[in-house]
Short mmCIF file of C-alpha atoms and ligand atoms in Angstrom, two decimals:
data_model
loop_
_atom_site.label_atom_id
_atom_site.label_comp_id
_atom_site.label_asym_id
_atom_site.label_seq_id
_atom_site.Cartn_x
_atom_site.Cartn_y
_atom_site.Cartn_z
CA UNK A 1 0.00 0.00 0.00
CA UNK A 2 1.59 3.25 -0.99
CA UNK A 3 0.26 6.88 0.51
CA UNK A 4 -0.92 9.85 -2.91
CA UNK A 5 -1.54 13.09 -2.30
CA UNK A 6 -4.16 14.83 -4.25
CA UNK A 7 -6.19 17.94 -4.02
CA UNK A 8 -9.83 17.80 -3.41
CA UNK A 9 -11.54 21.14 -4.16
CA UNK A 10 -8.50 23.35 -3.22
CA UNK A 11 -7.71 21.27 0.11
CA UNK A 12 -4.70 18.66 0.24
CA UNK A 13 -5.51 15.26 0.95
CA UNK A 14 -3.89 12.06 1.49
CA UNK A 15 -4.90 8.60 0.71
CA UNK A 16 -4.39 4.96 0.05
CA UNK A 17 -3.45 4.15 -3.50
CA UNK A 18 -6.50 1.54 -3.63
CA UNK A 19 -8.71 3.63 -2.42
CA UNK A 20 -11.49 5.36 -5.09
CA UNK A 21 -12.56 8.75 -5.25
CA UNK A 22 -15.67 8.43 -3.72
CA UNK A 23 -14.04 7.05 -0.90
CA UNK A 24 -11.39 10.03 -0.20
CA UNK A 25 -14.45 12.04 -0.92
CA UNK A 26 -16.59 10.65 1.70
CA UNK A 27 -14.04 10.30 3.53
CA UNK A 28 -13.47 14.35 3.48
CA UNK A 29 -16.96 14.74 4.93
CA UNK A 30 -17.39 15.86 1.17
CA UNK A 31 -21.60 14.60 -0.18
CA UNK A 32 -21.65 13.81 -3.59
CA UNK A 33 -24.60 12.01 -4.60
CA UNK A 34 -24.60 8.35 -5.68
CA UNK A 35 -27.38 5.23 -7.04
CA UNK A 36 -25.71 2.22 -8.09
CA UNK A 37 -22.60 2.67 -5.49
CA UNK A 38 -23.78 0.74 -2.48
CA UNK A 39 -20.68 0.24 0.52
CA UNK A 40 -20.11 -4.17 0.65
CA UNK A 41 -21.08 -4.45 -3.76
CA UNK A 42 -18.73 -4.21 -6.25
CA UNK A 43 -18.98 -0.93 -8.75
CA UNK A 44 -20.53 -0.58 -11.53
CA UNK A 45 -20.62 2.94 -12.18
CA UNK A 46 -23.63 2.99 -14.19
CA UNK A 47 -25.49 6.22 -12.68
CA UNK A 48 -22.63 8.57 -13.04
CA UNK A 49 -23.86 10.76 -10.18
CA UNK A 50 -21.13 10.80 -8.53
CA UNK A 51 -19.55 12.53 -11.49
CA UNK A 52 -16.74 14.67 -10.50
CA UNK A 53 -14.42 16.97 -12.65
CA UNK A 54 -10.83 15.94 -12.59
CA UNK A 55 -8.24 18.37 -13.91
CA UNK A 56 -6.26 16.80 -16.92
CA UNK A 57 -8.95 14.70 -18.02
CA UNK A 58 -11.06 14.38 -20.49
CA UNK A 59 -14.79 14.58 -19.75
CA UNK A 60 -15.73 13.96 -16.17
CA UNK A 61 -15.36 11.14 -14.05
CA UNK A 62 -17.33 8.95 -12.44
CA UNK A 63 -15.49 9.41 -8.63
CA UNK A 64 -16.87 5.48 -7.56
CA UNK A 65 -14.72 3.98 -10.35
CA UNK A 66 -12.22 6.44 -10.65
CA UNK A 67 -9.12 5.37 -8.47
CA UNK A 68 -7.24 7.98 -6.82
CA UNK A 69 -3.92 8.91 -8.32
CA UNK A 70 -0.33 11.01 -7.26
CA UNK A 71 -1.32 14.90 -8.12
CA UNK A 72 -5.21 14.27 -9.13
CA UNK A 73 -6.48 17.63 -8.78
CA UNK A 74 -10.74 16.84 -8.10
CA UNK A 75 -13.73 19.34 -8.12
CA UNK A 76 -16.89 17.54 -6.35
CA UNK A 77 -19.05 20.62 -6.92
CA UNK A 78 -19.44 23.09 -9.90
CA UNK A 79 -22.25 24.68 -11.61
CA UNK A 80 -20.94 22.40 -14.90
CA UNK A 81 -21.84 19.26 -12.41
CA UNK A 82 -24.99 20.17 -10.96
CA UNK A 83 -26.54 20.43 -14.00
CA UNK A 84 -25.40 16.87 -15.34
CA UNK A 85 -26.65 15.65 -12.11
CA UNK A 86 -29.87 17.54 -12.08
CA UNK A 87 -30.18 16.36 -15.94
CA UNK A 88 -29.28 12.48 -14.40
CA UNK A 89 -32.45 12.72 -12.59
CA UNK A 90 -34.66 13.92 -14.60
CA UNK A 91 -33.71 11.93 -17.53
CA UNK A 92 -34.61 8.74 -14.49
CA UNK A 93 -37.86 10.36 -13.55
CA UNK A 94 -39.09 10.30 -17.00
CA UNK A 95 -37.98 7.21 -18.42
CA UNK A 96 -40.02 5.05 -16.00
CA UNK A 97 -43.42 6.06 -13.95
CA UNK A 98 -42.02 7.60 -10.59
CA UNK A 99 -45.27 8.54 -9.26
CA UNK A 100 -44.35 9.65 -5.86
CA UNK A 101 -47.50 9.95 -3.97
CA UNK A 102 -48.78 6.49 -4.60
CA UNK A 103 -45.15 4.81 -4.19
CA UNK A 104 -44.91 2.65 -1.12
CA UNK A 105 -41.95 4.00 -0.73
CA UNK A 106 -42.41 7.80 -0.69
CA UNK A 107 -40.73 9.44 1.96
CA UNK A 108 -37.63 7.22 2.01
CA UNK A 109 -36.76 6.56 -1.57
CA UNK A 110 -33.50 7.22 -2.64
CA UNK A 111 -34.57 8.81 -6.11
CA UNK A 112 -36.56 10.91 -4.63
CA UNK A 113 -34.37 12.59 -1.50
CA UNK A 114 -31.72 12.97 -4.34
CA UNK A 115 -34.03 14.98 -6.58
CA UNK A 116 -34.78 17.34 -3.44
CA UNK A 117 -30.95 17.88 -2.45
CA UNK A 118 -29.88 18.44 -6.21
CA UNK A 119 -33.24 21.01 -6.38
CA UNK A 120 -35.32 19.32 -9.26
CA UNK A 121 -38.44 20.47 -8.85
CA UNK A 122 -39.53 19.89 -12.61
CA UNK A 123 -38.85 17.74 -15.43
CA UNK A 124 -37.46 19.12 -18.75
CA UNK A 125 -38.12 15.88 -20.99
CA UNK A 126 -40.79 14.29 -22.02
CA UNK A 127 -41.92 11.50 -19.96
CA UNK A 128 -42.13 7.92 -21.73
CA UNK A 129 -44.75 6.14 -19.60
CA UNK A 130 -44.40 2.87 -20.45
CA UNK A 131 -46.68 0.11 -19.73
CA UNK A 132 -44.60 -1.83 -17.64
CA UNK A 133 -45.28 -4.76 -15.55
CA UNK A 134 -45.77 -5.49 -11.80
CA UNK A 135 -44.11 -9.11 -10.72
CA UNK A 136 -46.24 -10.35 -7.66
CA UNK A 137 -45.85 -13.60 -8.25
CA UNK A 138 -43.25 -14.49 -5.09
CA UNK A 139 -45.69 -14.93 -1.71
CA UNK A 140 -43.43 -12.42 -0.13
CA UNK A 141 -42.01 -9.47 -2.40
CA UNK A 142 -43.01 -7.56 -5.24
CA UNK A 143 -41.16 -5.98 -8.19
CA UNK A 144 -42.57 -3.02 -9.97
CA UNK A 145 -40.51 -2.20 -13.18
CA UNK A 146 -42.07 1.21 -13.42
CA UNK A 147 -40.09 2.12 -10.17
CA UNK A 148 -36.69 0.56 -11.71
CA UNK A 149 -33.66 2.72 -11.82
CA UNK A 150 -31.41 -0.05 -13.12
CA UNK A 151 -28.52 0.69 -10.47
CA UNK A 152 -28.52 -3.23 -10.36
CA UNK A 153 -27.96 -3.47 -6.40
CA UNK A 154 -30.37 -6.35 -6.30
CA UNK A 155 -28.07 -8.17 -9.13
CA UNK A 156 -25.28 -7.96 -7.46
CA UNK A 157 -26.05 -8.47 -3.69
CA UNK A 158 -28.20 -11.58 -4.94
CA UNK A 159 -24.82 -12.34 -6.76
CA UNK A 160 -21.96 -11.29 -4.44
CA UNK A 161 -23.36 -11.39 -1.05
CA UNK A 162 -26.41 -14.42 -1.24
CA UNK A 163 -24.63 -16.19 -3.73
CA UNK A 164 -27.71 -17.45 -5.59
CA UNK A 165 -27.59 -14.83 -8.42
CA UNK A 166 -31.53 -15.24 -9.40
CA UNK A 167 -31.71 -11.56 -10.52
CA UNK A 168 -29.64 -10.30 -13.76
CA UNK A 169 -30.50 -7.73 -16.53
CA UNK A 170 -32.38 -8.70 -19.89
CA UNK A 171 -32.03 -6.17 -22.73
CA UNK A 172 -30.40 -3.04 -23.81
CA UNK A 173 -31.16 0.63 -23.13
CA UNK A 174 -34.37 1.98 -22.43
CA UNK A 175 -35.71 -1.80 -23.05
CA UNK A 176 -33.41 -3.34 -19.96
CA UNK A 177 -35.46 -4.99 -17.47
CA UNK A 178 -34.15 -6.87 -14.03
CA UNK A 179 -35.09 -10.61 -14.81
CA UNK A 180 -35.59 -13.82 -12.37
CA UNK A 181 -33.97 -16.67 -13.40
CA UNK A 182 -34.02 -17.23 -16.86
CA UNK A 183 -37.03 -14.18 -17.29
CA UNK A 184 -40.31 -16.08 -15.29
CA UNK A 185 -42.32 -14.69 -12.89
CA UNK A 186 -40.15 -14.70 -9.47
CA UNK A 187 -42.55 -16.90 -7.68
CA UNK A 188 -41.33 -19.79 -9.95
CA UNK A 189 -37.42 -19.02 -9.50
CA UNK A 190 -36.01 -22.19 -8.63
CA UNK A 191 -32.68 -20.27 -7.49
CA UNK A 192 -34.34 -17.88 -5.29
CA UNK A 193 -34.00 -17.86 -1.71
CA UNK A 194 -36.33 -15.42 -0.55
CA UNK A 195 -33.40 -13.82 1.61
CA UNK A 196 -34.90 -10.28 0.97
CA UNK A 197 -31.47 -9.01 0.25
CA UNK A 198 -32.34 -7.59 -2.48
CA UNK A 199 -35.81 -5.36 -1.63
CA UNK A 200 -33.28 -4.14 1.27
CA UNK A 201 -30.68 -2.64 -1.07
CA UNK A 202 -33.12 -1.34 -3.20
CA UNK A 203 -33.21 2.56 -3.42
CA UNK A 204 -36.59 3.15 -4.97
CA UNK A 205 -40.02 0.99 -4.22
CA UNK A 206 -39.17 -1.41 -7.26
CA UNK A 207 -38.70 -4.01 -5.13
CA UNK A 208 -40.94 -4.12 -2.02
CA UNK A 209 -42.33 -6.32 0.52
CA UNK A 210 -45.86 -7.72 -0.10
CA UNK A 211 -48.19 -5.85 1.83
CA UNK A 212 -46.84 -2.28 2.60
CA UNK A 213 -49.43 0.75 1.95
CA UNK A 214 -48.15 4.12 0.51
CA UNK A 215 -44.92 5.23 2.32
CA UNK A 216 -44.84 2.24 4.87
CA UNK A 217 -41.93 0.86 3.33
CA UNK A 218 -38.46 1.40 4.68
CA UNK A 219 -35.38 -0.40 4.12
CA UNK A 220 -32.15 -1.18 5.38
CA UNK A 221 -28.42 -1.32 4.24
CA UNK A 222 -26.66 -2.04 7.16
CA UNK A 223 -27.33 -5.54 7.02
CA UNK A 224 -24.63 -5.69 4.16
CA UNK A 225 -21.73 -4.53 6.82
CA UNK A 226 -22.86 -6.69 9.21
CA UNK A 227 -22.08 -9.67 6.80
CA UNK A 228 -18.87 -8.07 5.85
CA UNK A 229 -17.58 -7.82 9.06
CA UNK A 230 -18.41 -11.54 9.82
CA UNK A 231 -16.72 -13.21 6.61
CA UNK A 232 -13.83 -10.81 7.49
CA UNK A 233 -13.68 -12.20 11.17
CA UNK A 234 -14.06 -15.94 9.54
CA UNK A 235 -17.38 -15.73 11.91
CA UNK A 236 -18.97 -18.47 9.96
CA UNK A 237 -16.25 -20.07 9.16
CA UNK A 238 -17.05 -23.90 10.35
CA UNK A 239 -13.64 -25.53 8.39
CA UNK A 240 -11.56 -25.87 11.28
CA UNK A 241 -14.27 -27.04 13.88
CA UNK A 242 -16.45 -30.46 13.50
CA UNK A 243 -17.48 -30.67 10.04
CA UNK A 244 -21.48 -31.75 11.40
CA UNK A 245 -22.83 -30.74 7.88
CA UNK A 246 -20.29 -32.61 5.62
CA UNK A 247 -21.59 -36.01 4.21
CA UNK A 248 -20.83 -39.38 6.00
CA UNK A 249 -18.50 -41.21 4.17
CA UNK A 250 -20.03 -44.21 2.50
CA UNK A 251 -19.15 -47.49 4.24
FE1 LIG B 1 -20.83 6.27 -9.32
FE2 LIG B 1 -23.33 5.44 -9.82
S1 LIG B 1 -22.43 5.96 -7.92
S2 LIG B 1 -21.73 5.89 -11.22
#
């Protein structure tokens, strides 16, 4: 591990040579806003919220993918970036139906707190609407593709962190949808394990639990460093003790 110094909007800072922007950013106390980065996942820097403009480079860079580097000279905030991540937003409001006020998830949706720090208050574009459909089929969850942001959290906890990987993405662009199994109604997932993980990453109400009225739902992340911690710490790590689980040999 080696020790860079870079600047981060006119202030020196040091950090690991591992570490990624956002980190050093965070780090700083500095907010930058972020969807698809979730602490415990891998990146995917698909949002590009968490743009940031980098001195010496061309275009701007997304900060949860960008590792830090000797000299980087960073700017987290800038009229220039407020309006890409104002336009972000809006572009996500109106490619899907984000209807707030009948979203079981109004009041704590990610989307939504992000569109009142970066002061959206109106769309620009022209909203698609499309007729997208509801999953109920699983007894306990839901998934509502008209609230899908595509930050693929529930792909890659499912993935990384469950290790079932029963969600993945079907499609391109505007067309991508988050699929179950091999694209059947989640209820019939063979590979499933109704952990939940995934409704509890979620940022918007896409994926919710079964029963929740308008603005019931909340979730929680900190499950994820919980887990982290533990496979760290070997906390579930039975190798060493009496294998109870591991087949009897045959005689
Ligand atoms: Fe960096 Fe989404 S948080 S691109």
């Amino acid at each position: 591990m080696s020790v860079v110094t870079l600047t981060i909007n006119d202030e020196l800072v040091s950090a690991r040579s591992e570490q990624t922007l956002l980190e050093v950013i965070r780090e700083q106390g500095i907010f930058i806003p972020t969807l698809c980065h979730m602490d415990g996942l891998s990146e995917r820097g698909g949002c590009r919220l968490c743009l940031v403009e980098v001195i010496g480079s061309r275009g701007l860079q997304a900060a949860c993918v960008t590792k830090v580097a000797e000299g980087m000279n960073v700017t987290t905030h800038s009229e220039r970036l407020n309006k890409y991540r104002r336009m972000i937003l809006e572009l996500l409001f109106s490619e899907r139906n984000h209807v707030c006020a009948v979203c079981v998830m109004n009041g704590n949706c990610e989307l939504q707190a992000l569109a009142a720090i970066e002061g959206m208050d109106h769309v620009r574009y022209d909203y698609l609407c499309p007729d997208l459909a509801v999953d109920l089929s699983h007894e306990r969850f839901g998934l509502d593709h008209n609230r899908c942001v595509l930050c693929t959290r529930c792909v890659r906890v499912c993935d990384e962190i469950e290790g079932a990987h029963t969600k993945d993405v079907l499609g391109r662009g505007i067309n991508c949808r988050i699929i179950n199994d091999l694209n059947q109604p989640w209820g019939s997932s063979v590979s499933c394990t109704s952990c939940g993980k995934c409704v509890q990453v979620c940022p918007t109400g896409a994926l919710f639990k079964k029963g929740s009225s308008v603005a019931e739902m909340e979730k929680r992340h900190d499950f994820l460093a919980w887990i982290m911690a533990g496979r760290e710490k070997n906390e579930w790590d039975h190798s060493e003790k009496t294998p109870y689980y591991a087949p009897k040999p045959r005689g």
